[in-house]
Coordinates of C-alpha atoms in Angstrom, one line a residue:
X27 CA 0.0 0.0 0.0
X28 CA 1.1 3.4 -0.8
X29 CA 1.3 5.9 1.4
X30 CA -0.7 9.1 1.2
X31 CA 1.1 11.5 -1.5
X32 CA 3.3 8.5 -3.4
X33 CA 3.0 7.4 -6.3
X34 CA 1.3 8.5 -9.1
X35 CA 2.8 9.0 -12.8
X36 CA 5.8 11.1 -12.0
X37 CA 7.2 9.3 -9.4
X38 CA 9.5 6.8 -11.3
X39 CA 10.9 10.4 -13.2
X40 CA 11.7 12.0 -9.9
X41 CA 13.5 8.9 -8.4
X42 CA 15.0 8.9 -11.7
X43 CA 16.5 12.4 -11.7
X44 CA 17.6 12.3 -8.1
X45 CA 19.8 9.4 -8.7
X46 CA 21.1 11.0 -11.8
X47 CA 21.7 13.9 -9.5
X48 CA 23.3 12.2 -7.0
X49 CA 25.6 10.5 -9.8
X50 CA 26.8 13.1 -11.2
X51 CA 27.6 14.7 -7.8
X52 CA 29.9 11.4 -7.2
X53 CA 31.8 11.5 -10.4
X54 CA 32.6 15.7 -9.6
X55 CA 33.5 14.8 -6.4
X56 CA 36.2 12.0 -8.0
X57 CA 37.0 14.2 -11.0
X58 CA 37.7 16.7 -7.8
X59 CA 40.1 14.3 -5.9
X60 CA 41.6 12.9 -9.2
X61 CA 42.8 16.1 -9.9
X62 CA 43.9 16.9 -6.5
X63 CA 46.1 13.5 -6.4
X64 CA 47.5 14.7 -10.0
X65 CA 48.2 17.9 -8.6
X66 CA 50.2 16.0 -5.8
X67 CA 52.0 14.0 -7.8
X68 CA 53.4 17.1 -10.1
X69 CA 53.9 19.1 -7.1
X70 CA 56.1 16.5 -5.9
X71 CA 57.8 15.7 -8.9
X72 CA 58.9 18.9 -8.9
X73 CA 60.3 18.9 -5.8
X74 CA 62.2 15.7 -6.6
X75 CA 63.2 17.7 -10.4
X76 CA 64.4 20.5 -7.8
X77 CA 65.9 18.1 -4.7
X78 CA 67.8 16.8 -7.8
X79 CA 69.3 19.9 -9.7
X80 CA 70.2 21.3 -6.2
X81 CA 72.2 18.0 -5.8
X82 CA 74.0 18.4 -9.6
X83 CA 74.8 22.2 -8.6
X84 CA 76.4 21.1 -5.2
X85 CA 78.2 18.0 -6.9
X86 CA 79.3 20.2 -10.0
X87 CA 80.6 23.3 -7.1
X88 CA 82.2 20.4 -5.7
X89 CA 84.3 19.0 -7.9
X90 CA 85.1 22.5 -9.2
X91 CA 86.4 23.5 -5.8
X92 CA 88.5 20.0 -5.9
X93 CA 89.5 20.7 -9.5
X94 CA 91.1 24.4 -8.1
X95 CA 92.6 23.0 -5.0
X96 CA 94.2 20.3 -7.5
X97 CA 96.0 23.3 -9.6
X98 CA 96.9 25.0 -6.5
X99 CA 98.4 22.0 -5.2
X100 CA 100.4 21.2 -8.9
X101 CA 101.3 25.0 -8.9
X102 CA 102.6 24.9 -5.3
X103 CA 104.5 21.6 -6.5
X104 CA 106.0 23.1 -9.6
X105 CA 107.0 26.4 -7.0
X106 CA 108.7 23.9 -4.9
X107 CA 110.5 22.1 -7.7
X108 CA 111.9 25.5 -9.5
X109 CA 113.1 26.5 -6.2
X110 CA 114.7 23.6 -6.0
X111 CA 116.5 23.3 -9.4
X112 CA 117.8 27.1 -8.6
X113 CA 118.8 26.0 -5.6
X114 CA 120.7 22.9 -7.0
X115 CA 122.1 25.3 -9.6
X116 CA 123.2 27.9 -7.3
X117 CA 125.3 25.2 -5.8
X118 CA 126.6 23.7 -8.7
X119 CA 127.7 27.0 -9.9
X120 CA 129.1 27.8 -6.1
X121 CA 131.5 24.1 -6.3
X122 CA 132.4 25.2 -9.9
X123 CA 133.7 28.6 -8.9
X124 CA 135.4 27.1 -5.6
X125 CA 137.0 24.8 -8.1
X126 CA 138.5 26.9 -10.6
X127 CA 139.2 28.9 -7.6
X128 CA 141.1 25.9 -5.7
X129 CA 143.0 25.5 -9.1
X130 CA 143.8 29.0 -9.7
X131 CA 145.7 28.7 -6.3
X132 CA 147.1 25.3 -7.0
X133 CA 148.6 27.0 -10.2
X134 CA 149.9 29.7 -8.4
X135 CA 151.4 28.3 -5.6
X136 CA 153.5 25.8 -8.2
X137 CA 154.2 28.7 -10.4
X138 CA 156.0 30.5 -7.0
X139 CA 157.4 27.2 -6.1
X140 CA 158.9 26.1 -10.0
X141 CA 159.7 29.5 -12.1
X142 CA 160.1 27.4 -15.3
X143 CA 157.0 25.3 -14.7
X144 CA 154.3 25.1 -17.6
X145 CA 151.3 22.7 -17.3
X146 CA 148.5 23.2 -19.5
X147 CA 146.5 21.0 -17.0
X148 CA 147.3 23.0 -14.0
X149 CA 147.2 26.8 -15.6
X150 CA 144.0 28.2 -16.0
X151 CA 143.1 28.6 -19.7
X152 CA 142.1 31.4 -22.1
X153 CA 139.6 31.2 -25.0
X154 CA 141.1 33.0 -27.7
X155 CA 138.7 33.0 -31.0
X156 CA 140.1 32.8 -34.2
X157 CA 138.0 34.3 -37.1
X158 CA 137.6 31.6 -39.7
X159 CA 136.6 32.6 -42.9
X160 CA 133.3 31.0 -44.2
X161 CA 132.9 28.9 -47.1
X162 CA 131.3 30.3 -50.1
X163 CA 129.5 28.0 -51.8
X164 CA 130.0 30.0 -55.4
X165 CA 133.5 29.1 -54.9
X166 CA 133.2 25.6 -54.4
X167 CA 130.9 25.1 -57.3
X168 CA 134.0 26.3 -59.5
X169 CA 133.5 28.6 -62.2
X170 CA 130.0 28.7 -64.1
X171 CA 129.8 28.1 -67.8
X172 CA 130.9 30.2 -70.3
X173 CA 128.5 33.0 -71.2
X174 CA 126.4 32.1 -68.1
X175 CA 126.5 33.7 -64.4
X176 CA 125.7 31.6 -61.2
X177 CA 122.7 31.2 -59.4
X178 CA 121.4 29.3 -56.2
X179 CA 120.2 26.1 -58.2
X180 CA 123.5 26.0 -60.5
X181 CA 125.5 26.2 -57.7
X182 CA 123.3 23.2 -56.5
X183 CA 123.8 21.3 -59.3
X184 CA 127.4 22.0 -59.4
X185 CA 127.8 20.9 -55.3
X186 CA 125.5 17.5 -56.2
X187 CA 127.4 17.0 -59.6
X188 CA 130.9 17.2 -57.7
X189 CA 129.8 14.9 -55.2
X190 CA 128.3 12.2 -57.4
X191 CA 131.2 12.3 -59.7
X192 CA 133.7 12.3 -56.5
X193 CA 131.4 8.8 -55.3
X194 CA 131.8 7.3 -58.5
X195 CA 135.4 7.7 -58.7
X196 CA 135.7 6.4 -55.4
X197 CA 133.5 3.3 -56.4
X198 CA 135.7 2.9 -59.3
X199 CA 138.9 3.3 -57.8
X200 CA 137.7 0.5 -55.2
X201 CA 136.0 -2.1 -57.9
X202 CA 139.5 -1.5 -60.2
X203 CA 141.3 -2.4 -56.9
X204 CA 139.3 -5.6 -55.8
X205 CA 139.3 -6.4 -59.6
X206 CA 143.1 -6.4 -59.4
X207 CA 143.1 -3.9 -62.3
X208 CA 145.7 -1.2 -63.0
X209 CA 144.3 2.8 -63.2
X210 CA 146.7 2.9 -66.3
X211 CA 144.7 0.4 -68.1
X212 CA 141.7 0.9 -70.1
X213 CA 138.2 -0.6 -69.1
X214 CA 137.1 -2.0 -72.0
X215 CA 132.5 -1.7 -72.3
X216 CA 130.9 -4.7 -71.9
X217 CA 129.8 -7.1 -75.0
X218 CA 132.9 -4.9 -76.7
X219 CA 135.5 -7.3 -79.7
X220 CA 138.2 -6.3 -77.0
X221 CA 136.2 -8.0 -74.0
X222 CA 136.7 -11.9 -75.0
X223 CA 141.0 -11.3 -75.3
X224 CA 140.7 -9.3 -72.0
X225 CA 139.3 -11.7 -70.3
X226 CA 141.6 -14.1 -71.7
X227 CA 144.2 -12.2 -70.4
X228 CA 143.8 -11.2 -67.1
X229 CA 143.2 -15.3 -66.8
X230 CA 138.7 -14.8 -66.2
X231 CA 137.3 -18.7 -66.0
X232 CA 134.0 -19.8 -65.9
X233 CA 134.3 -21.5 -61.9
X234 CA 135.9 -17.9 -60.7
X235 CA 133.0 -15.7 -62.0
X236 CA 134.7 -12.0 -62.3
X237 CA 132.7 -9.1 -59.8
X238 CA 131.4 -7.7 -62.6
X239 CA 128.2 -6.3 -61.8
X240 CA 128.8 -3.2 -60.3
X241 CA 132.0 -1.6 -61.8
X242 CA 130.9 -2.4 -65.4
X243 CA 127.5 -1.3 -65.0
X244 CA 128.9 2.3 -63.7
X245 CA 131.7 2.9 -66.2
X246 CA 129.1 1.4 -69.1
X247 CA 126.4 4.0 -67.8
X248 CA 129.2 7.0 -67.9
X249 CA 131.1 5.8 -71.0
X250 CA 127.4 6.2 -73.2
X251 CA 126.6 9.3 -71.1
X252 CA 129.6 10.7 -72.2
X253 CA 129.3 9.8 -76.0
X254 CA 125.5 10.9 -76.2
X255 CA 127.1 14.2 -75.4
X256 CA 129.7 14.5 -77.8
X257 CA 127.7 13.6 -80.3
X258 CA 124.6 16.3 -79.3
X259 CA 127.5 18.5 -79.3
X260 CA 128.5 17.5 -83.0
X261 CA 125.1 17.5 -83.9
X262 CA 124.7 21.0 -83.0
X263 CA 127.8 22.2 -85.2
X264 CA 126.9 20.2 -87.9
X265 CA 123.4 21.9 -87.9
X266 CA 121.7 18.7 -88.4
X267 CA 119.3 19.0 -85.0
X268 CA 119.7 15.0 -84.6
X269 CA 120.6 14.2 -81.0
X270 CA 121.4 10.5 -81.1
X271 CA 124.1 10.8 -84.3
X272 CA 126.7 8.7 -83.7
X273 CA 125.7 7.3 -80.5
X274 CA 126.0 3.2 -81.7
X275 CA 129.4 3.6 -83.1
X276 CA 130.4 0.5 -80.7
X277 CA 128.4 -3.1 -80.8
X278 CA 127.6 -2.7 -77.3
X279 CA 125.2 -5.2 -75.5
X280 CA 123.9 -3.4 -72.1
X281 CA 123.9 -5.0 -69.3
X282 CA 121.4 -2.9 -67.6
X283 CA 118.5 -2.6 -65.3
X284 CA 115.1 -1.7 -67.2
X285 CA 116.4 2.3 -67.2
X286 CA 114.3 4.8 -68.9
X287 CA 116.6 7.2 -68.3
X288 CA 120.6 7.5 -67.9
X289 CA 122.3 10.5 -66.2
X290 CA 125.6 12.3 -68.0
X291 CA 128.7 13.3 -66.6
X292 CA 127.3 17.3 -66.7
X293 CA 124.5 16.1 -64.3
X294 CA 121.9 15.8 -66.9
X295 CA 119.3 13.1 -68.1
X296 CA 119.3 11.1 -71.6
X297 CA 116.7 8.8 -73.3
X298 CA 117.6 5.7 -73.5
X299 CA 117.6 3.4 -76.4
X300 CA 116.3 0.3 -75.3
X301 CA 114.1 -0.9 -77.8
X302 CA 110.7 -2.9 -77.4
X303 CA 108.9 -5.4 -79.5
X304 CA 109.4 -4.8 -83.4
X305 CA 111.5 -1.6 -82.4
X306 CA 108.7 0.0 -80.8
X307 CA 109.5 1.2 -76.7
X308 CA 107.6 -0.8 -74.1
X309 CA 105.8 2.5 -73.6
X310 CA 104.8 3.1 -76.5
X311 CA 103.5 -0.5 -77.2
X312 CA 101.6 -0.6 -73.4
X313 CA 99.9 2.9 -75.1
X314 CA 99.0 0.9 -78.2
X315 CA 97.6 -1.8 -76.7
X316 CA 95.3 0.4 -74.2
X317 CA 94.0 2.1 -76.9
X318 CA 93.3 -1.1 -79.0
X319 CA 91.6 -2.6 -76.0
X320 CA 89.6 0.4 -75.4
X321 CA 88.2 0.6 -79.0
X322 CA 87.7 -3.2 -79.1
X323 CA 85.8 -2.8 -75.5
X324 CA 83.6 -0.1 -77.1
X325 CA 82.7 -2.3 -80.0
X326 CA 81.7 -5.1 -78.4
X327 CA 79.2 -3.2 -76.3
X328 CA 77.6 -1.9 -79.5
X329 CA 77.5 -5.2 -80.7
X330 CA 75.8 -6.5 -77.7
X331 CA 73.6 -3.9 -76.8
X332 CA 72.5 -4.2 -80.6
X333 CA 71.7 -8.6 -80.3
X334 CA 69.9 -7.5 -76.7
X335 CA 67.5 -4.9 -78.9
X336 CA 66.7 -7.4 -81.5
X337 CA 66.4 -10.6 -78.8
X338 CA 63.6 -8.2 -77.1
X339 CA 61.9 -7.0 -80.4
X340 CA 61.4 -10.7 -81.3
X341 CA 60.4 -12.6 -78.0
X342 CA 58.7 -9.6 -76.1
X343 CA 57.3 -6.9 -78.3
X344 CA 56.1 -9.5 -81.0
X345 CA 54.5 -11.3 -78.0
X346 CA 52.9 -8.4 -76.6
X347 CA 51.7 -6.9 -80.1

């Protein structure tokens, strides 16, 4: 039974909305203490952010402070140890004066005792200074060539030219002596008609192989050196402009290293003449042969870019068409 004043049609709608108003009450209420707990928690992070930068400020002052007392300390240290080096110094220099001073006296007190006593040891000694005159360096080169003056790289090259020819003299001398060869005796070149009855002479055998290497290399190098020269020289009076005239008057086989190059007796550099396959140079024939494999490269490519064309015409294009 229903009690005077319930019920009726809007009752269910006014329960309705008081629990609705009462829900929504609860969820501001813990939308209220949500936010207050977030609130807490960035307050406190904070603090922590704050606790923790104080901490990195202190630590950093620290070590600064240790870092200055460190360099105080080494700079007090490096005080100490220049005093003491001075100091050490001082003393040195105070035992070296009493020294020369205790041999001064020493000196003295012989000279009063011995009037005709001289020691070099005993006297104290004087630094006299001579003036030596320095070396020019134009007059060691030796007088320039003719019609020309001197200048810092031809006095070079006179200084290195002197010295080379002085070390190949030397070499030669020494080779000539272990050879067992006389100076007044001519060297005959290598592969030369006078080789075979020198070698017969001097008694060379097949089981005592001669030390020929180095001396004949060196005098071969000059002797050709020295005839490329003479006859650029005669080629130049005669008017001719040839440089190599005359060069292979002698049948001479070279027994040399793969040389491109061989120096004069001036100094200087000559081509030489050591000819390749079917008298062309071995440079000359590499250049040949890169540019024959270059243009042989280039057609090939042609011809198989143009068989890759026609391959794709036939089995793709006609397929597709």
């Amino acid at each position: 039974m229903l009690a005077p004043g319930e019920g009726g049609p809007n009752y269910l709608s006014l329960a309705r909305r008081k629990q609705a108003i009462l829900n929504g009450l609860k969820e501001e209420d813990e939308e209220e203490e949500k936010k207050q707990k977030q609130k807490e928690e960035e307050e406190k992070k904070k603090k922590e952010e704050e606790e923790k930068k104080k901490k990195e400020e202190e630590e950093k002052k620290k070590k600064e402070e240790e870092e200055e007392e460190k360099k105080k300390k080494e700079e007090e240290e490096e005080e100490e140890r220049k005093k003491q080096e001075e100091e050490k110094k001082r003393q040195e220099e105070e035992k070296k004066r009493e020294e020369e001073r205790r041999k001064k006296e020493e000196a003295e007190k012989l000279a009063k005792q011995n009037p005709g006593f001289t020691s070099t040891q005993s006297q104290p000694t004087f630094r006299v200074e001579i003036p030596v005159p320095k070396r020019d360096p134009a007059r060691l080169a030796g007088p320039p060539e003719p019609g020309t003056t001197h200048t810092p790289r031809t006095i070079l090259n006179s200084l290195l030219r002197q010295t080379m020819e002085r070390d190949e003299e030397l070499e030669r001398r020494r080779l000539r002596a272990e050879a067992g060869i006389p100076e007044t005796e001519p060297m005959p070149p290598p592969g030369h008609a006078a080789w075979e009855a020198y070698k017969l002479r001097v008694g060379w055998v097949s089981d005592n192989p001669w030390p020929e290497p180095k001396w004949s290399r060196l005098d071969t190098i000059k002797m050709l050196a020295e005839r490329e020269a003479e006859a650029r020289a005669r080629s130049k009076k005669k008017g001719s402009g040839g440089a190599a005239a005359g060069v292979d008057e002698w049948p001479i086989v070279l027994d040399l290293p793969s040389v491109t190059t061989l120096r004069t007796a001036k100094g200087g550099w000559l081509q030489s003449r050591v000819p390749g396959l079917f008298g062309v140079s071995t440079l000359g024939l590499n250049r040949c042969c890169f540019v024959l494999f270059i243009v042989l490269y280039l057609v090939l490519s042609i011809f198989v870019a143009e068989l890759s064309w026609q391959a794709f015409r036939h089995f793709v294009l006609k397929k597709i068409l």
